[in-house]
Short mmCIF file of C-alpha atoms and ligand atoms in Angstrom, two decimals:
data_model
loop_
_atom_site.label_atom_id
_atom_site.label_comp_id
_atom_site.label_asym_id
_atom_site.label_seq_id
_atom_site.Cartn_x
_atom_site.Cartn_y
_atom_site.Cartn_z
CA UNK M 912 -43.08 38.21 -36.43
CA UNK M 913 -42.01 39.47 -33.39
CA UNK M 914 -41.04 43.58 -33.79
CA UNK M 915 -43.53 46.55 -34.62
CA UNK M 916 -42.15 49.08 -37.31
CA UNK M 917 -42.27 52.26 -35.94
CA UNK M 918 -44.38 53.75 -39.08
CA UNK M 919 -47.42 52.02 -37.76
CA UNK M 920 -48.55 55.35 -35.90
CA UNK M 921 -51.30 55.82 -37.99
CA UNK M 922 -52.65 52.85 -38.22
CA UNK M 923 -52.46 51.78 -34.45
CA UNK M 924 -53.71 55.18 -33.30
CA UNK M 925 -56.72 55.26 -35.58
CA UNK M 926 -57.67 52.25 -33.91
CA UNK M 927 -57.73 53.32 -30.72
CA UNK M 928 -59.67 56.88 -31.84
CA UNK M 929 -62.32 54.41 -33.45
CA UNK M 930 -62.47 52.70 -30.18
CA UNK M 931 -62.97 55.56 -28.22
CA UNK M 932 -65.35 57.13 -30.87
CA UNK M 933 -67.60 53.99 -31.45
CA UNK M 934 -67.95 53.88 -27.41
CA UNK M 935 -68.70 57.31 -26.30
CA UNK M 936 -71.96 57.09 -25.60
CA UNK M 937 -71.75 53.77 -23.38
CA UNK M 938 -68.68 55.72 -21.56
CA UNK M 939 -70.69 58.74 -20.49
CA UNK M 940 -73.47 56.51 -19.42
CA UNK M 941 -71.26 54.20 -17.25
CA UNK M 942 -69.66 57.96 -16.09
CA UNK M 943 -73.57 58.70 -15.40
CA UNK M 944 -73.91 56.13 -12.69
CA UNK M 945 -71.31 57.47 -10.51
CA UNK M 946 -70.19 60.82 -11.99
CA UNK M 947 -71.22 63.42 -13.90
CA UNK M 948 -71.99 61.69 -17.15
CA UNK M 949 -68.85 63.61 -19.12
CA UNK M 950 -66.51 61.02 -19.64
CA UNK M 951 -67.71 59.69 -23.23
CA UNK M 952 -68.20 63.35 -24.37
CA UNK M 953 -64.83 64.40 -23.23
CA UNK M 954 -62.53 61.75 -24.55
CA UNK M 955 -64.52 61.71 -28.07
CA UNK M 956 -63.91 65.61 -27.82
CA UNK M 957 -60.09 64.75 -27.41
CA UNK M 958 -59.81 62.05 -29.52
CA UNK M 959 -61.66 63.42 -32.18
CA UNK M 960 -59.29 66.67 -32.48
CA UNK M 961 -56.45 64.58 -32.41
CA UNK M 962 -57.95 62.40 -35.19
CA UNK M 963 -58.17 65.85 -37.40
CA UNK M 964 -54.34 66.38 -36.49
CA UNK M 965 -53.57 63.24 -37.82
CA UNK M 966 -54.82 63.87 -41.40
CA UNK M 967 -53.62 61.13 -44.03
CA UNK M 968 -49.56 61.15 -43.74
CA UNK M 969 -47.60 58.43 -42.31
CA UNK M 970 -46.92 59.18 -38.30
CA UNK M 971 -43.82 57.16 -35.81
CA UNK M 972 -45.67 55.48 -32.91
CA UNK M 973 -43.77 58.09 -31.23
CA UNK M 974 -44.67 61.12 -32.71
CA UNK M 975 -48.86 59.82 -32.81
CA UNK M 976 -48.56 58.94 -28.93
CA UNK M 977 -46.97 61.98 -28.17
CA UNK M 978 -49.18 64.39 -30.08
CA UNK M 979 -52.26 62.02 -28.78
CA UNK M 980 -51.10 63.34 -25.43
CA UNK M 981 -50.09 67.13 -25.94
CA UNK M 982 -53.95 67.19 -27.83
CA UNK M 983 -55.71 65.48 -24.57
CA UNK M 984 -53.59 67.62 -21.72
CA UNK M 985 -54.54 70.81 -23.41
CA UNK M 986 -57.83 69.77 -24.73
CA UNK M 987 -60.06 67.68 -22.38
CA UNK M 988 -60.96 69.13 -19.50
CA UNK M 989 -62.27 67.08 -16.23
CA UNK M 990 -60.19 64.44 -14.56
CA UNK M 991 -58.59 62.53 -17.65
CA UNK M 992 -57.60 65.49 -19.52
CA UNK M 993 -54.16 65.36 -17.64
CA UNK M 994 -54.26 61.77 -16.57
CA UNK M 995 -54.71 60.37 -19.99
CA UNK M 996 -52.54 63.14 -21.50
CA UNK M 997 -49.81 61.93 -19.57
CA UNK M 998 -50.61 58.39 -19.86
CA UNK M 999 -49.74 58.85 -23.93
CA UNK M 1000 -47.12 61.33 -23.83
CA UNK M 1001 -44.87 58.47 -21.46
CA UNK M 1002 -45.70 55.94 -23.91
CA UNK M 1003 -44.39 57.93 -26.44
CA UNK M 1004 -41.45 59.41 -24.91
CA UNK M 1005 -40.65 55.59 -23.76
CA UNK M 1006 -40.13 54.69 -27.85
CA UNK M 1007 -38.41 58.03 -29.08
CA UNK M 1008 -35.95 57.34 -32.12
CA UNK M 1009 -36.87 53.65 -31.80
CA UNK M 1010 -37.13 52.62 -35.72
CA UNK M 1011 -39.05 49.31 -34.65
CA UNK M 1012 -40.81 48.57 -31.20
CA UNK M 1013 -39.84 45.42 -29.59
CA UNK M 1014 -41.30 43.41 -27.21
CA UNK M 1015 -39.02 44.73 -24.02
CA UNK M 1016 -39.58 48.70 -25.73
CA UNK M 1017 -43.18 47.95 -25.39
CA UNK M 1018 -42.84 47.13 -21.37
CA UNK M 1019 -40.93 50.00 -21.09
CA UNK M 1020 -43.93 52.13 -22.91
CA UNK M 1021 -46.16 50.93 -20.32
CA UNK M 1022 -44.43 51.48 -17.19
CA UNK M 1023 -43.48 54.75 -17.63
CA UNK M 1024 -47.31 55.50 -18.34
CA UNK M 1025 -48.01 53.48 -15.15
CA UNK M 1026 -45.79 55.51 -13.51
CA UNK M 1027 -46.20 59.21 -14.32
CA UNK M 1028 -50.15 58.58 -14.24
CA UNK M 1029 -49.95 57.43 -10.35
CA UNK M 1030 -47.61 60.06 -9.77
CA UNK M 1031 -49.99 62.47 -10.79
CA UNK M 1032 -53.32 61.15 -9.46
CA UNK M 1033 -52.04 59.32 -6.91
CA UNK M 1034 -54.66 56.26 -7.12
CA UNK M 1035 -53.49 52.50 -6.25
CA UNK M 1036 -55.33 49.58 -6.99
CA UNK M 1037 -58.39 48.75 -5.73
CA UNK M 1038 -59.41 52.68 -5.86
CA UNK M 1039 -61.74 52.04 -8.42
CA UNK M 1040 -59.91 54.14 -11.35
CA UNK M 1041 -58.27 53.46 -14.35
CA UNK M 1042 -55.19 51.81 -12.48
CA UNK M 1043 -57.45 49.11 -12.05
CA UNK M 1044 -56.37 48.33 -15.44
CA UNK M 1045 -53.52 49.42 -16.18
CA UNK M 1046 -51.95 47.72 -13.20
CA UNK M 1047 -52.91 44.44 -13.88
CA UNK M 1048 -52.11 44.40 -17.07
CA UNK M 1049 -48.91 45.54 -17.25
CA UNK M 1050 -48.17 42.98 -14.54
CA UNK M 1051 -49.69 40.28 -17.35
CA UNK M 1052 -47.40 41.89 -19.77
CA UNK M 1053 -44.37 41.81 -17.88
CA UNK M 1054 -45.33 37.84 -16.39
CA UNK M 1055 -45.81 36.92 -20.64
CA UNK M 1056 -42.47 38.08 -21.28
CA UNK M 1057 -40.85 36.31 -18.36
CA UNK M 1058 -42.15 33.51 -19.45
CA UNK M 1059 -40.52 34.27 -23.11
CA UNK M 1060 -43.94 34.47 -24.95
CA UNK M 1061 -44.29 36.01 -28.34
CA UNK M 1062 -45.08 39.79 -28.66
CA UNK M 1063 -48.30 38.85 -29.89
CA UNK M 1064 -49.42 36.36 -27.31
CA UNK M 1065 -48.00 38.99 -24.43
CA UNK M 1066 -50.38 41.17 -25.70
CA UNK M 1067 -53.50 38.94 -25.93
CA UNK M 1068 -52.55 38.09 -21.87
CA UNK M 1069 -52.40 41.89 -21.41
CA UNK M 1070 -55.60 42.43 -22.83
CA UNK M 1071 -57.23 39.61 -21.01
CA UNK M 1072 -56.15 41.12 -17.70
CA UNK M 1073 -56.90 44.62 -18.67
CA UNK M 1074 -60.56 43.17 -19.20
CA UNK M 1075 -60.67 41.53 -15.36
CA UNK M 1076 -59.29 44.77 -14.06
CA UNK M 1077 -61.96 46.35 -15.61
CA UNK M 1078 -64.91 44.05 -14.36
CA UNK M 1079 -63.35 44.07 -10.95
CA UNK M 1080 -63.78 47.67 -10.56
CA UNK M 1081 -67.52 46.52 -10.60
CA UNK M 1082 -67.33 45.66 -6.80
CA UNK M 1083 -65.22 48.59 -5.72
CA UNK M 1084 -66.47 51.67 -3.42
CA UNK M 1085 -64.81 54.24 -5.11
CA UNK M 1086 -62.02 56.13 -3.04
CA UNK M 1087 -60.90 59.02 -5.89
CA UNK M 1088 -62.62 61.52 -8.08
CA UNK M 1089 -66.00 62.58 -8.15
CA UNK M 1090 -67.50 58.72 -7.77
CA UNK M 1091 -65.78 58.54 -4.16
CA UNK M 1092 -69.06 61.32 -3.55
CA UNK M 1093 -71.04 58.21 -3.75
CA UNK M 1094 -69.15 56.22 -0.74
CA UNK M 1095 -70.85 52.60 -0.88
CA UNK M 1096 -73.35 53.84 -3.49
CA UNK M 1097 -70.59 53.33 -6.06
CA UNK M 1098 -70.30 49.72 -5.52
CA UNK M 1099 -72.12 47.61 -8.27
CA UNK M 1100 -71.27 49.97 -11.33
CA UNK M 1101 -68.13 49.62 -13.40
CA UNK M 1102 -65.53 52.32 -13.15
CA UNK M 1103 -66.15 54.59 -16.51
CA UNK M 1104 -62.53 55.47 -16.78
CA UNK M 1105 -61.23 51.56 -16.33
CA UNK M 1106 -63.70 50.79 -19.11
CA UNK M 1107 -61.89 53.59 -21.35
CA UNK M 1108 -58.54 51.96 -20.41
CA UNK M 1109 -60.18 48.70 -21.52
CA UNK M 1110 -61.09 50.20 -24.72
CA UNK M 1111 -57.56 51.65 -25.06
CA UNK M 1112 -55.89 48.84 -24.50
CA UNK M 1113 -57.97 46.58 -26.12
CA UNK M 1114 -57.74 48.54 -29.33
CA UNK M 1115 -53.96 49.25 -29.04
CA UNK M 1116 -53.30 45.59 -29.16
CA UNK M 1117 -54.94 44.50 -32.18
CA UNK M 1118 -54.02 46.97 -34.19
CA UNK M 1119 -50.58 46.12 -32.90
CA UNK M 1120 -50.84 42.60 -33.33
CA UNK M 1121 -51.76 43.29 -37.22
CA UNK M 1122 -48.87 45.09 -37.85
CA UNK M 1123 -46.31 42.73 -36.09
CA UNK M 1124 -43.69 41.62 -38.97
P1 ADP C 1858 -64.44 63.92 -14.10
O1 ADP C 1858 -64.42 62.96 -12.93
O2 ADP C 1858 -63.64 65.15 -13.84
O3 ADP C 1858 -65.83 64.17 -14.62
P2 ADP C 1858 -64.05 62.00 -16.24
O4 ADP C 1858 -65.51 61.72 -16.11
O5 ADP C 1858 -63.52 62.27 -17.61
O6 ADP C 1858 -63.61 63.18 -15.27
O7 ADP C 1858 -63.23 60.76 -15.68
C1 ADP C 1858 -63.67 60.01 -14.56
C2 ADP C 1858 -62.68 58.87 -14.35
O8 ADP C 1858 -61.46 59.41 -13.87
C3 ADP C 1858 -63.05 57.87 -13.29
O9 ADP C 1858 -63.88 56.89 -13.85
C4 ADP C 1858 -61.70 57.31 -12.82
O10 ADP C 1858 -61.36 56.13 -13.55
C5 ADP C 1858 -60.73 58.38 -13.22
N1 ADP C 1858 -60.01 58.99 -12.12
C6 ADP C 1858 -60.48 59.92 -11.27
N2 ADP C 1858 -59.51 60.28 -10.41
C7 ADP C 1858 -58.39 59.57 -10.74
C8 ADP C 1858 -57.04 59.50 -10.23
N3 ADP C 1858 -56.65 60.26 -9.21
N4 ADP C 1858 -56.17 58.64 -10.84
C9 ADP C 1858 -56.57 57.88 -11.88
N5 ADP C 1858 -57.82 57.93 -12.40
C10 ADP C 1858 -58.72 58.74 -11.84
MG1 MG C 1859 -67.08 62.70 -15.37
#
């Protein structure tokens, strides 16, 4: 129970396009509060193209994370265009020719998304972006696997932080993007793109989770 085969594209990637789908609305009207209102309507735009990509045929992990990210660089305009196109395409270059994703392959997916998406937006923690997310729960990842817990349980801890990272964005001023417009006005609203994260991440692991053999 403790290795992903690597013909689970499909099914794990539909589950995160369903996520992202079923929440547009609430995204764009989190986005609303301190942006421009877009976000919902861009990554259902993105994710919804990719979707039609996909059609019914088996996909690698790989191959769906990869095309996931060539569809949102070149398809999504605004600030997670780019930062979410990169986000997939090091997930997906992280687990090339793997025939079955392991718990250690799965770390590595993550931090090379970590790191290509702060090398590219340059946000840290406490910013108020979708790093307040990520960060923390790739750190609950990597802890869950130090402590030797199964692939399925590191996940659930991931998830759990991903959720606090999200709901601690809450009380941030933002400091990037068009919310750092707002200065202290900011405060009191959740970050729309640490919610999508969330979502992501959220979505990604219980689909995984299923498919564990
Ligand atoms: P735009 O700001 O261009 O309208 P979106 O609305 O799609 O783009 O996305 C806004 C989200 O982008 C914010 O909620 C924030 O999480 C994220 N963001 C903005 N700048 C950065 C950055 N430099 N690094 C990481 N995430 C960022
Ligand atoms: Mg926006």
């Amino acid at each position: 129970m403790d290795t992903l085969s690597a013909n689970t594209g499909r099914q794990i990637l539909l589950a995160v396009v369903s996520a992202i789908q079923e929440n547009a609305a609430y995204l764009s009207e989190l986005d609303g509060a301190t942006g421009d209102g877009d976000h919902g309507v861009n990554m259902n735009k993105g994710f919804t193209s990719f979707r039609n990509k996909l059609g019914d045929a088996p996909v690698t992990v790989s191959d769906g994370l990869s095309t996931l990210g060539s569809t949102l660089l070149t398809e999504i305009g605004g600030a997670m265009g780019p930062l979410y196109g990169t986000l997939f395409m090091a997930m997906g270059s992280a687990c090339e020719n793997e025939s079955s994703i392991t718990r250690e392959i799965f770390a590595d997916m993550l931090t090379n998304a970590l790191n290509e998406v702060q090398d590219l937006g340059g946000a840290a923690v406490g910013d108020k972006t979708l790093l307040d997310t990520l960060v923390p729960a790739l750190e609950a990842y990597k802890a869950a696997l130090a402590n030797d817990l199964s692939f399925a349980d590191a996940l659930r801890q991931m998830t759990a932080a991903a959720e606090a990272g999200k709901e601690s964005t809450r009380e941030m001023v933002a400091k990037l993007g068009r919310a750092s417009r707002l200065g202290e006005r900011s405060r009191g609203h959740l970050d729309a793109g640490a919610t999508s994260c969330y979502l992501i991440l959220n979505a990604l692991a219980t689909a995984m989770i299923a498919e564990l053999s």
